[in-house]
Short mmCIF file of C-alpha atoms in Angstrom, two decimals:
data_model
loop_
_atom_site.label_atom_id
_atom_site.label_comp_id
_atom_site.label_asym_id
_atom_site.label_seq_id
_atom_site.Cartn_x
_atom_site.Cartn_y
_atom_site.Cartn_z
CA UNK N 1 105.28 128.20 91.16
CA UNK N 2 101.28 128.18 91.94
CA UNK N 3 101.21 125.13 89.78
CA UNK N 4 104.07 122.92 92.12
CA UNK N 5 102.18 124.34 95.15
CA UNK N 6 99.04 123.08 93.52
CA UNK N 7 100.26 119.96 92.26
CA UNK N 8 102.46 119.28 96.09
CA UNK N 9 99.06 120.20 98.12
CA UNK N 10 97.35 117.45 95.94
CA UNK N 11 99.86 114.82 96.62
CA UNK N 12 99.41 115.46 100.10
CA UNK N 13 95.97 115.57 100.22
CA UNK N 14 95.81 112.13 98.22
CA UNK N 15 97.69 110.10 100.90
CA UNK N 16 96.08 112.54 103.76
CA UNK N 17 92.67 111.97 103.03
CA UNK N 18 92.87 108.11 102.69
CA UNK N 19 94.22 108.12 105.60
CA UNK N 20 92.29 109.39 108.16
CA UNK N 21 89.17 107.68 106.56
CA UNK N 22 91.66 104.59 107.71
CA UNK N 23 92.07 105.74 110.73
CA UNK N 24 88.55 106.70 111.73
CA UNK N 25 87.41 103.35 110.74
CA UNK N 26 88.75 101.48 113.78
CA UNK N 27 86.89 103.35 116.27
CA UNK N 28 83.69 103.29 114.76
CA UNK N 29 84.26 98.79 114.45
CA UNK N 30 84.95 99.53 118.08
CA UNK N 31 81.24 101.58 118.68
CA UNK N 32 79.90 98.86 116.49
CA UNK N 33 81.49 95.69 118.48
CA UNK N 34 80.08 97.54 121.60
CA UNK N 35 76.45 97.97 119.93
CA UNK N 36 76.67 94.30 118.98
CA UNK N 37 77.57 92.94 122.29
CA UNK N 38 75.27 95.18 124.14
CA UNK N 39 73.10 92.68 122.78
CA UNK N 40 74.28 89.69 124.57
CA UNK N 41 74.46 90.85 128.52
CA UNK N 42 76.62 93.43 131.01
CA UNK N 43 79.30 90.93 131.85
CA UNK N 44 79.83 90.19 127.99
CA UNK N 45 80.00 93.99 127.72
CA UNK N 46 82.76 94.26 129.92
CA UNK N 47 84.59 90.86 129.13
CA UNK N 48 84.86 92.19 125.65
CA UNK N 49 85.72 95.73 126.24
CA UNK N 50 88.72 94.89 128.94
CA UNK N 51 89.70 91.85 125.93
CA UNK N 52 89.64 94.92 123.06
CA UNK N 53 91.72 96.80 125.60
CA UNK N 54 94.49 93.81 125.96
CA UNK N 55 94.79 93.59 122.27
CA UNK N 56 95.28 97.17 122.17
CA UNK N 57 97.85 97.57 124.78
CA UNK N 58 99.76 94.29 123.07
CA UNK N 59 99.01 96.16 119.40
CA UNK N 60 99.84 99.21 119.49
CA UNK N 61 103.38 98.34 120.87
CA UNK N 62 104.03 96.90 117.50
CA UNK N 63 103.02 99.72 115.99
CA UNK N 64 106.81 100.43 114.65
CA UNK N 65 106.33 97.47 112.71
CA UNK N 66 103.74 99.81 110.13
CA UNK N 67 106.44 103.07 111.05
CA UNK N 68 109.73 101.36 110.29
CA UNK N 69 107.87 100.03 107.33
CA UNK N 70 106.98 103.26 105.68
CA UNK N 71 110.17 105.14 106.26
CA UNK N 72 111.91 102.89 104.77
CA UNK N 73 110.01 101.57 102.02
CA UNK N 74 109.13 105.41 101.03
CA UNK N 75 113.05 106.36 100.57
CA UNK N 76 113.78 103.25 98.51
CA UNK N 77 110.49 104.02 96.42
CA UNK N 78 112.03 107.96 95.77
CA UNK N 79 115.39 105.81 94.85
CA UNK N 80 113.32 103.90 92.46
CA UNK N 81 115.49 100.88 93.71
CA UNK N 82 112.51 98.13 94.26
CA UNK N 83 115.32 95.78 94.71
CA UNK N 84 115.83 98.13 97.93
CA UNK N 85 112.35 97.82 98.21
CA UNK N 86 111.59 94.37 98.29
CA UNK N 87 114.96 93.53 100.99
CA UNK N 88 113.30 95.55 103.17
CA UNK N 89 109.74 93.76 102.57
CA UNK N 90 111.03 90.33 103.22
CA UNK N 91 113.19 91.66 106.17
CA UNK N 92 109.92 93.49 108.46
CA UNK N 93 107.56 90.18 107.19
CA UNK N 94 110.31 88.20 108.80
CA UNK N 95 110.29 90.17 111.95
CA UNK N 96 106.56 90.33 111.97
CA UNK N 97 106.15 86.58 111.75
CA UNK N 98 108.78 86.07 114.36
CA UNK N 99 107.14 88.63 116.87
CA UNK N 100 103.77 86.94 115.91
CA UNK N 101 104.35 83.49 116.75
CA UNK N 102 106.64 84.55 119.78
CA UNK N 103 103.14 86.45 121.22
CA UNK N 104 101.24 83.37 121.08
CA UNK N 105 103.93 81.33 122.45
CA UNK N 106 103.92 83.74 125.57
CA UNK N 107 100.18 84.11 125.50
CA UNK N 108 99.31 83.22 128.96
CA UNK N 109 101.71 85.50 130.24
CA UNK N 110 101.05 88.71 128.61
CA UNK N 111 97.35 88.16 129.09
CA UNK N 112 97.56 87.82 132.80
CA UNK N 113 99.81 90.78 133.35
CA UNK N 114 97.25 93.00 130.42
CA UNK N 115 94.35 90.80 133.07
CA UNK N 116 96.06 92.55 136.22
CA UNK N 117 97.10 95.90 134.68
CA UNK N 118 93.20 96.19 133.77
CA UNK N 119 91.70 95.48 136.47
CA UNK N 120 88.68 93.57 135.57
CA UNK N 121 86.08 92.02 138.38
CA UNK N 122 85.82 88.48 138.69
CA UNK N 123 83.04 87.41 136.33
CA UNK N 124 84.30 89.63 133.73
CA UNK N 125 87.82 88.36 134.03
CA UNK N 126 86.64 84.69 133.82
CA UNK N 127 84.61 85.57 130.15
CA UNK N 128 87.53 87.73 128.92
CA UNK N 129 90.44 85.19 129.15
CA UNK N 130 88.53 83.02 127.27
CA UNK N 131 87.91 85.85 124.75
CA UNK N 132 91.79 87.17 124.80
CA UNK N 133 92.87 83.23 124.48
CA UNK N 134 91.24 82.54 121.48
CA UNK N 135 92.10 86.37 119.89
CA UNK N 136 95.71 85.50 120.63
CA UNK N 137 95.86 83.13 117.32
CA UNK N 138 95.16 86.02 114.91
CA UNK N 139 98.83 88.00 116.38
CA UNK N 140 101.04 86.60 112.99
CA UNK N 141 98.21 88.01 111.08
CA UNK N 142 97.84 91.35 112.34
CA UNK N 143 101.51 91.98 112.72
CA UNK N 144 102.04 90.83 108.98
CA UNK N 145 99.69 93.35 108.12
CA UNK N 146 100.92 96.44 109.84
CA UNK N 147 104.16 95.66 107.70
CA UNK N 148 101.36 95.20 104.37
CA UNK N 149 99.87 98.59 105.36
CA UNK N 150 103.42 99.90 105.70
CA UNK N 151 104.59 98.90 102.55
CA UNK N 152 101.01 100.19 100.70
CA UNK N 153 101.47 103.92 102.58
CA UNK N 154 105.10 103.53 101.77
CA UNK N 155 104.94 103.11 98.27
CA UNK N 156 101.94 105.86 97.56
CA UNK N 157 99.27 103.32 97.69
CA UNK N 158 97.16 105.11 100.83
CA UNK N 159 93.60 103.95 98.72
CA UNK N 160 94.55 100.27 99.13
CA UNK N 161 94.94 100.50 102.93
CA UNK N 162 91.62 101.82 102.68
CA UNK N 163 90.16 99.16 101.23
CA UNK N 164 91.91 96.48 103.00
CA UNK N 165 90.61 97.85 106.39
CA UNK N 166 87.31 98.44 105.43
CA UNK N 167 86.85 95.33 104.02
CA UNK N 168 88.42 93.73 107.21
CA UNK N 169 86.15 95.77 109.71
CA UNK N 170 83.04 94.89 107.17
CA UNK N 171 83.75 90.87 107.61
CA UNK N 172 84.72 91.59 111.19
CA UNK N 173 81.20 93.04 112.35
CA UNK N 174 78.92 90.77 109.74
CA UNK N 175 81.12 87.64 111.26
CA UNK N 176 80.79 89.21 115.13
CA UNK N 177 76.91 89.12 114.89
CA UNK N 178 76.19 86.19 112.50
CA UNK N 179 78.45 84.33 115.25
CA UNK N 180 77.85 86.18 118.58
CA UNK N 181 74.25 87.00 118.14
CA UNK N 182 72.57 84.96 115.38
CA UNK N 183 74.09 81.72 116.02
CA UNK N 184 74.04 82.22 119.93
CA UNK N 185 77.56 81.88 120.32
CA UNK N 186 78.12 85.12 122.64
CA UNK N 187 81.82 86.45 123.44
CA UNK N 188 83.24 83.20 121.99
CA UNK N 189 81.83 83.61 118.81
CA UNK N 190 82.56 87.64 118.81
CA UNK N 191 86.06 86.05 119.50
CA UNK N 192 86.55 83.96 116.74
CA UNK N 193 84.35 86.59 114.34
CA UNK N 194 87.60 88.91 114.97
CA UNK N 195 90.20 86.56 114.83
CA UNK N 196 88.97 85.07 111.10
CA UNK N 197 88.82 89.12 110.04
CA UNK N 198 92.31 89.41 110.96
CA UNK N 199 93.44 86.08 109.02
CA UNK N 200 90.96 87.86 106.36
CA UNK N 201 92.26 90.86 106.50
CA UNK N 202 95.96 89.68 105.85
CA UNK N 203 95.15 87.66 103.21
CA UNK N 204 94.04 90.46 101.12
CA UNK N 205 96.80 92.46 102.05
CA UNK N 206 98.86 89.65 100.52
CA UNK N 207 96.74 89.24 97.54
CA UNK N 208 96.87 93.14 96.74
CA UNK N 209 100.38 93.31 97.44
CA UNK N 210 100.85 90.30 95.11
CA UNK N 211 99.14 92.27 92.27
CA UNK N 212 100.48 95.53 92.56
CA UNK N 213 104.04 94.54 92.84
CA UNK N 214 104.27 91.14 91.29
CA UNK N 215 107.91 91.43 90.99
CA UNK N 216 108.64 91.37 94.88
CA UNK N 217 109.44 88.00 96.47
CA UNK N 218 107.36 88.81 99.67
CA UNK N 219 108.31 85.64 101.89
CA UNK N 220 112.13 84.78 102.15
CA UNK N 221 113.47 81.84 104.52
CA UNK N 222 116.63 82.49 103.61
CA UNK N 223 117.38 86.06 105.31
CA UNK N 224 120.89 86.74 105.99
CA UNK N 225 121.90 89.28 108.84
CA UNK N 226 122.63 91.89 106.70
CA UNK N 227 123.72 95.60 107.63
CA UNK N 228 119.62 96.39 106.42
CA UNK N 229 118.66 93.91 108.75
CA UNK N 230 120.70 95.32 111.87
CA UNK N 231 119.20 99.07 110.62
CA UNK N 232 115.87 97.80 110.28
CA UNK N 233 115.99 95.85 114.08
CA UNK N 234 118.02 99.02 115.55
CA UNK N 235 115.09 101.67 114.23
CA UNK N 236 112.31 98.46 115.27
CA UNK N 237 113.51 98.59 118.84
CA UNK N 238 113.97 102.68 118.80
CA UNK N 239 110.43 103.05 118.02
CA UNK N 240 109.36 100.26 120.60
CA UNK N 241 110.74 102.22 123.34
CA UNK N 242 109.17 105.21 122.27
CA UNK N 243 105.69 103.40 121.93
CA UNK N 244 106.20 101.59 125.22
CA UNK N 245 106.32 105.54 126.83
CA UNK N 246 103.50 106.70 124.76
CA UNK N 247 101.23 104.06 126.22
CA UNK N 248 102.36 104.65 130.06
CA UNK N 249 102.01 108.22 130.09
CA UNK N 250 98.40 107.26 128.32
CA UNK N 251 98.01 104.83 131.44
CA UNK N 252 99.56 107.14 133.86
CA UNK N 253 96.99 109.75 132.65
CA UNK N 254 93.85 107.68 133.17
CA UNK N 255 94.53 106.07 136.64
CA UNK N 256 95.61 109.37 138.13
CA UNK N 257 92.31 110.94 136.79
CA UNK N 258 90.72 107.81 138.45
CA UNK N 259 92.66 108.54 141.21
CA UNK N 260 91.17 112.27 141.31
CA UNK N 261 87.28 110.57 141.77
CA UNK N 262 84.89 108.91 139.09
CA UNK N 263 83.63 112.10 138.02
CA UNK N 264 86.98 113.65 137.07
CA UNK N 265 87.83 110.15 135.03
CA UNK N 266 84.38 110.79 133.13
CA UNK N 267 85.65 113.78 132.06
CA UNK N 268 88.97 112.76 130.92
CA UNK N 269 87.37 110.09 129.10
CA UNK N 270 85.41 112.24 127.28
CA UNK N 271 88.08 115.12 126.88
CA UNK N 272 90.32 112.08 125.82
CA UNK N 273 87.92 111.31 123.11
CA UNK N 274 88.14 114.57 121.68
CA UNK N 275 92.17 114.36 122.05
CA UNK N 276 92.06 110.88 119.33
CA UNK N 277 89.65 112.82 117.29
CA UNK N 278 92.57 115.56 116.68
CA UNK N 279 94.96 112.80 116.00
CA UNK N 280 93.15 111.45 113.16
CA UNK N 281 92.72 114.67 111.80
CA UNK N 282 96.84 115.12 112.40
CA UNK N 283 97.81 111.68 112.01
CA UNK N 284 96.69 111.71 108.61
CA UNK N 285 98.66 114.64 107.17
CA UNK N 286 101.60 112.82 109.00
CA UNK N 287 101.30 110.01 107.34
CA UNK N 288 101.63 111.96 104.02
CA UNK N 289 104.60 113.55 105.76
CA UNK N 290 106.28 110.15 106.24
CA UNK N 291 105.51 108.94 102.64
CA UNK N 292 106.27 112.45 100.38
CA UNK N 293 109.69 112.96 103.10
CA UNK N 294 110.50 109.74 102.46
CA UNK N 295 110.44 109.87 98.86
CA UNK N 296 112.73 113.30 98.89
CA UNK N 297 115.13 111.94 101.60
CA UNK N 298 115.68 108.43 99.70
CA UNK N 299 115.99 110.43 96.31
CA UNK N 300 118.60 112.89 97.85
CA UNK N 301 116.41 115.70 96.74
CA UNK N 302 116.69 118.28 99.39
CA UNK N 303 114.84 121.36 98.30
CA UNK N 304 112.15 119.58 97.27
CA UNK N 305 112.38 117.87 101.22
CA UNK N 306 112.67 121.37 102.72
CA UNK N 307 109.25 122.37 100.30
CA UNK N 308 107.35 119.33 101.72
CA UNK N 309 108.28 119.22 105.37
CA UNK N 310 107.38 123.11 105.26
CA UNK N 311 103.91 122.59 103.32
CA UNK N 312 102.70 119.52 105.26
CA UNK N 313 103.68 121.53 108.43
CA UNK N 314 101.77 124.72 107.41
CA UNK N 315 98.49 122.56 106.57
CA UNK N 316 99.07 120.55 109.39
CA UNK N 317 98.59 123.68 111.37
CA UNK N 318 95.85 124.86 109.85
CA UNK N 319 93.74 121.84 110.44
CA UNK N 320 94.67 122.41 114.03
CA UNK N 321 93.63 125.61 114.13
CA UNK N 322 90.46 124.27 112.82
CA UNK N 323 90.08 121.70 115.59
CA UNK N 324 90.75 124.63 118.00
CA UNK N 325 88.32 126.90 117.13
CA UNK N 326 85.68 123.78 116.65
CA UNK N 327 86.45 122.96 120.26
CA UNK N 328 86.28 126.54 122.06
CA UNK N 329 82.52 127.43 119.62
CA UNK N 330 81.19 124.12 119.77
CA UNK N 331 82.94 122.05 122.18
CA UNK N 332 79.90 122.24 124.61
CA UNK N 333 77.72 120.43 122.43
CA UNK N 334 79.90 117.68 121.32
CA UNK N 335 80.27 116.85 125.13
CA UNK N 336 76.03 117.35 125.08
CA UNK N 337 76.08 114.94 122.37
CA UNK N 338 78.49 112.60 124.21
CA UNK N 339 76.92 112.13 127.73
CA UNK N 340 73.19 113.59 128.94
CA UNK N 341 74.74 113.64 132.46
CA UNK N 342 74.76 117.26 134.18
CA UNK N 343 77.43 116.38 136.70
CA UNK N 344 79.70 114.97 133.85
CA UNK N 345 78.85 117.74 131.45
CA UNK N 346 79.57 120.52 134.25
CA UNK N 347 82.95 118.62 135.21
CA UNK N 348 84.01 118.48 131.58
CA UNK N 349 83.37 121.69 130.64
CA UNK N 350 85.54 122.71 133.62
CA UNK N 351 88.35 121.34 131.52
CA UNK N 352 87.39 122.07 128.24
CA UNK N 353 89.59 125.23 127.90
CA UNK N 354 92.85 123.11 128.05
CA UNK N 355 91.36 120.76 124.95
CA UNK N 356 90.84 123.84 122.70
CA UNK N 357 94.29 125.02 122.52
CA UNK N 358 95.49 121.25 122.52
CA UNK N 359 95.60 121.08 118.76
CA UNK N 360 97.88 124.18 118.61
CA UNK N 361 100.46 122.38 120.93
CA UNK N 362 100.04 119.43 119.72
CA UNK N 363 100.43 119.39 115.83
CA UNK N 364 104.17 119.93 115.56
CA UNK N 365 104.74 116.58 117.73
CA UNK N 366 101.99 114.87 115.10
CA UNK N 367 103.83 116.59 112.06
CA UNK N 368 107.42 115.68 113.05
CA UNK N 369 106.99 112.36 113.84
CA UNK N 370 105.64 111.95 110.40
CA UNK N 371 108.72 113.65 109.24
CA UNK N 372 111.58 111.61 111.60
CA UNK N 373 109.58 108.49 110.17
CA UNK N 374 109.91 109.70 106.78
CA UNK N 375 113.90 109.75 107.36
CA UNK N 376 113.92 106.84 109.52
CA UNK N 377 115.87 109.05 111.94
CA UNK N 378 114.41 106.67 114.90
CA UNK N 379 117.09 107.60 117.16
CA UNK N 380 116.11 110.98 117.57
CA UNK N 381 112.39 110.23 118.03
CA UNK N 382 113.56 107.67 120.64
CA UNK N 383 115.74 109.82 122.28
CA UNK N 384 112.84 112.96 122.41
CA UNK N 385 110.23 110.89 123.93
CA UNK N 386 112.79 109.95 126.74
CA UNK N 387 113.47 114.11 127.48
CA UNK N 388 109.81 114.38 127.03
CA UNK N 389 108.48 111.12 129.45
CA UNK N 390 110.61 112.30 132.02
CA UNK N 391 109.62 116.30 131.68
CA UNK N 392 106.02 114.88 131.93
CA UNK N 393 106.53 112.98 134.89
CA UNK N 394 108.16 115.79 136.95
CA UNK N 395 105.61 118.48 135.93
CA UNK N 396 103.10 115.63 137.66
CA UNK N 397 104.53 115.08 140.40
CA UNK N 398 104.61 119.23 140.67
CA UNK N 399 101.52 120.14 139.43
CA UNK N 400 98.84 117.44 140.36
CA UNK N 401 99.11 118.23 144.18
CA UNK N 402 98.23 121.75 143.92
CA UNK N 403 96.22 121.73 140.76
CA UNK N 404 94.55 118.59 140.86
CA UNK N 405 92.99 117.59 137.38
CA UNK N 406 94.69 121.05 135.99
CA UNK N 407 97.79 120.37 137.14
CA UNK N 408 97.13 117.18 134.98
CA UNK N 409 95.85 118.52 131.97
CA UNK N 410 98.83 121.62 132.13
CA UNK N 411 101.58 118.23 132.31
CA UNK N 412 99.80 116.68 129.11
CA UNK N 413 100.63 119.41 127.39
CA UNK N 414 103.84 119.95 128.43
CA UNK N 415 104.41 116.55 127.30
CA UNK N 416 102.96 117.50 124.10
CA UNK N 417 104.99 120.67 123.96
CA UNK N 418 108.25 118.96 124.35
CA UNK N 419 108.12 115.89 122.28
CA UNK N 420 107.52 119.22 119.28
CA UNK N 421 110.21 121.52 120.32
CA UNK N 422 112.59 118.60 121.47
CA UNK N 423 111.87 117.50 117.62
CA UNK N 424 112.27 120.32 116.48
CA UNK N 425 115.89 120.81 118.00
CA UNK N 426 117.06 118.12 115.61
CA UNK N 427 115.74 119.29 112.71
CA UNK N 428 119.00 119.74 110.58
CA UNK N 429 119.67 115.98 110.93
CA UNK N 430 116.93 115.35 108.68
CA UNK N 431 119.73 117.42 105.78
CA UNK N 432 122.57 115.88 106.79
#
């Protein structure tokens, strides 16, 4: 029995740990981007931090393209039917390509309502289009590979996804300042440094894909509209809506701190900060979730489901109880470390208490997601995020005008709170 609790907590920790090196990474090419530009001028500063934040609003609602990917992939790998395996490979490259090319074509567009959403001034908004216009060309190519890294996490390959992200942020900065800085090319050339990483980036992905499964047939122009298909498009368009009301109550979060005066939107920031650190952390041990589930749901193998979704939600939290008691003993000195400004650093502290028992709350929403991925029970997610998005906005509209930045913090976690428990509801659909 120690030996299979051993040998499970090993499995986990080998897609886990991958994982959140992955996920780290893209913050710290973000700090590095920043460091690199800072070397150019304040409007290029700006211009490329509101043109990062376009391509992260556009991004991340594709996201379900990597989700649908796993869950899916994962239960056909626990079949051990890679002709399963590769259906559903041809069928999310198709949809990737398609959403890809259908982003460029509406370009202009999306980047003048991302343009009026953010806000920018004038000079920065004339340096950033130009930045966002040329960024636009690498959508087929990072689309294709959030379906690549899908199919890689899917099939137990988490080391791979390391190394094609890595590689991609490594070509990305090198490119960024040979072009932007060296060569004297500013945002233009930071622009075009990005968008060949990308094409890169997906290149490899298709190369080590290639090699590790040389029996899949990765492109198809022949897909037929299939039952697969129509599950694969019903689950893409469930998690779409569920991303779409992730990133508003994100939004919603920020401009009603802004809302609440510049020194209560420093402090968000920073508390915010500390908020994507803990979903690394979680999002990682997810992610095995969504792989390990996967495998047990597609092989029919329900005690051994039932002994993974209850191990990956006991370490799951654990780590949060780690991240807890980090933030309540040293929480101070990470925001120290963070800003040297006493106002911000007396503001933030104000609201540090509600980031220390964040991870508590917050972990089974992390955990289960991983798990409904795992299943591909996209409905339900869908359908909790609604229940949740509309909890959030009442306690809001309740709390704010009483409690100010409180009453804001207190509805974040409510939102949190929900989108667990209204998870958790629906957790004997995952045996059915």
């Amino acid at each position: 029995m120690n030996n299979n609790l051993l040998s499970d907590t090993k499995a986990i920790l080998f897609i886990a740990i991958p994982m959140i090196l992955s996920n780290i990474s893209i913050p710290l090419l973000g700090l590095v981007d920043t460091a690199i530009v800072g070397r150019i001028g304040t409007t290029e500063i700006g211009s490329v931090a509101i043109g990062a934040a376009t391509f992260s609003l556009i991004y991340w609602s594709f996201s379900f393209l990597r989700m649908c990917t796993t869950g899916y992939i994962a239960q056909a790998w626990g079949r051990s039917n890679l002709k399963d395996a590769e259906d559903i490979v041809q069928k999310t490259i198709s949809i990737a390509l398609f959403c890809g090319i259908l982003i460029i074509i509406l370009s202009i567009p999306l980047r003048d309502l991302c343009l009026l959403i953010l806000g920018p001034s004038e000079d920065i908004k004339i340096v950033a289009q130009t930045y966002i216009d040329i960024r636009f060309w690498g959508a087929p190519a990072v689309l294709l590979n959030l379906v690549i890294l899908g199919i890689l996490i899917g099939s137990n390959k988490p080391w791979k996804v390391v190394i094609i992200t890595i590689v991609t942020n490594l070509v990305n900065i090198a490119l960024d300042f040979y072009l932007g800085v060296f060569l004297s090319y500013g945002v233009i050339g930071i622009a075009y440094g990005t968008l060949i990483s990308e094409w890169i980036g997906v290149s490899l992905g298709i190369i080590i894909i290639k090699n590790t499964f040389p029996e899949f047939r990765i492109f198809s122009f022949s897909t037929k509209f299939n039952k697969v298909l129509k599950k694969i498009i019903v689950s893409n368009i469930d998690f779409f809506i569920r991303t779409i009301l992730i990133l508003t109550s994100i939004m919603m979060f920020t401009a009603i701190g802004a809302r609440l005066g510049n020194l209560i939107l420093a402090a968000n920031s920073i508390l915010i900060l500390l908020q994507m650190f803990l979903s690394y952390g979680l999002d990682g041990f997810a992610q095995a979730a969504e792989v390990l589930v996967g495998n047990a749901y597609g092989a029919k193998k329900k005690i051994l489901l039932k002994k993974i979704i209850m191990l990956t939600g006991i370490i799951s939290f654990v780590v949060a109880i780690m991240y807890s008691l980090l933030y309540w003993f040293y929480g101070l000195h990470i925001i120290k470390i963070i800003t040297n400004i006493d106002e911000v650093i007396l503001s933030t502290s104000t609201y540090l208490p509600w980031m220390t028992i964040s991870p508590v709350i917050s972990f089974l929403a992390f955990h289960l997601d991983g798990v409904y991925i795992g299943t591909a029970k996209t409905r339900i997610m869908r359908n909790s995020m609604l229940i949740s998005f509309t909890v959030y906005i009442l306690s809001i509209i309740i709390l704010v005008p009483y409690l100010d930045n409180h009453g804001l913090w207190i509805s974040f976690l409510i939102f949190m709170f929900f989108r667990g428990m209204t998870l958790l509801s629906k957790y004997r659909a995952i045996y059915i």
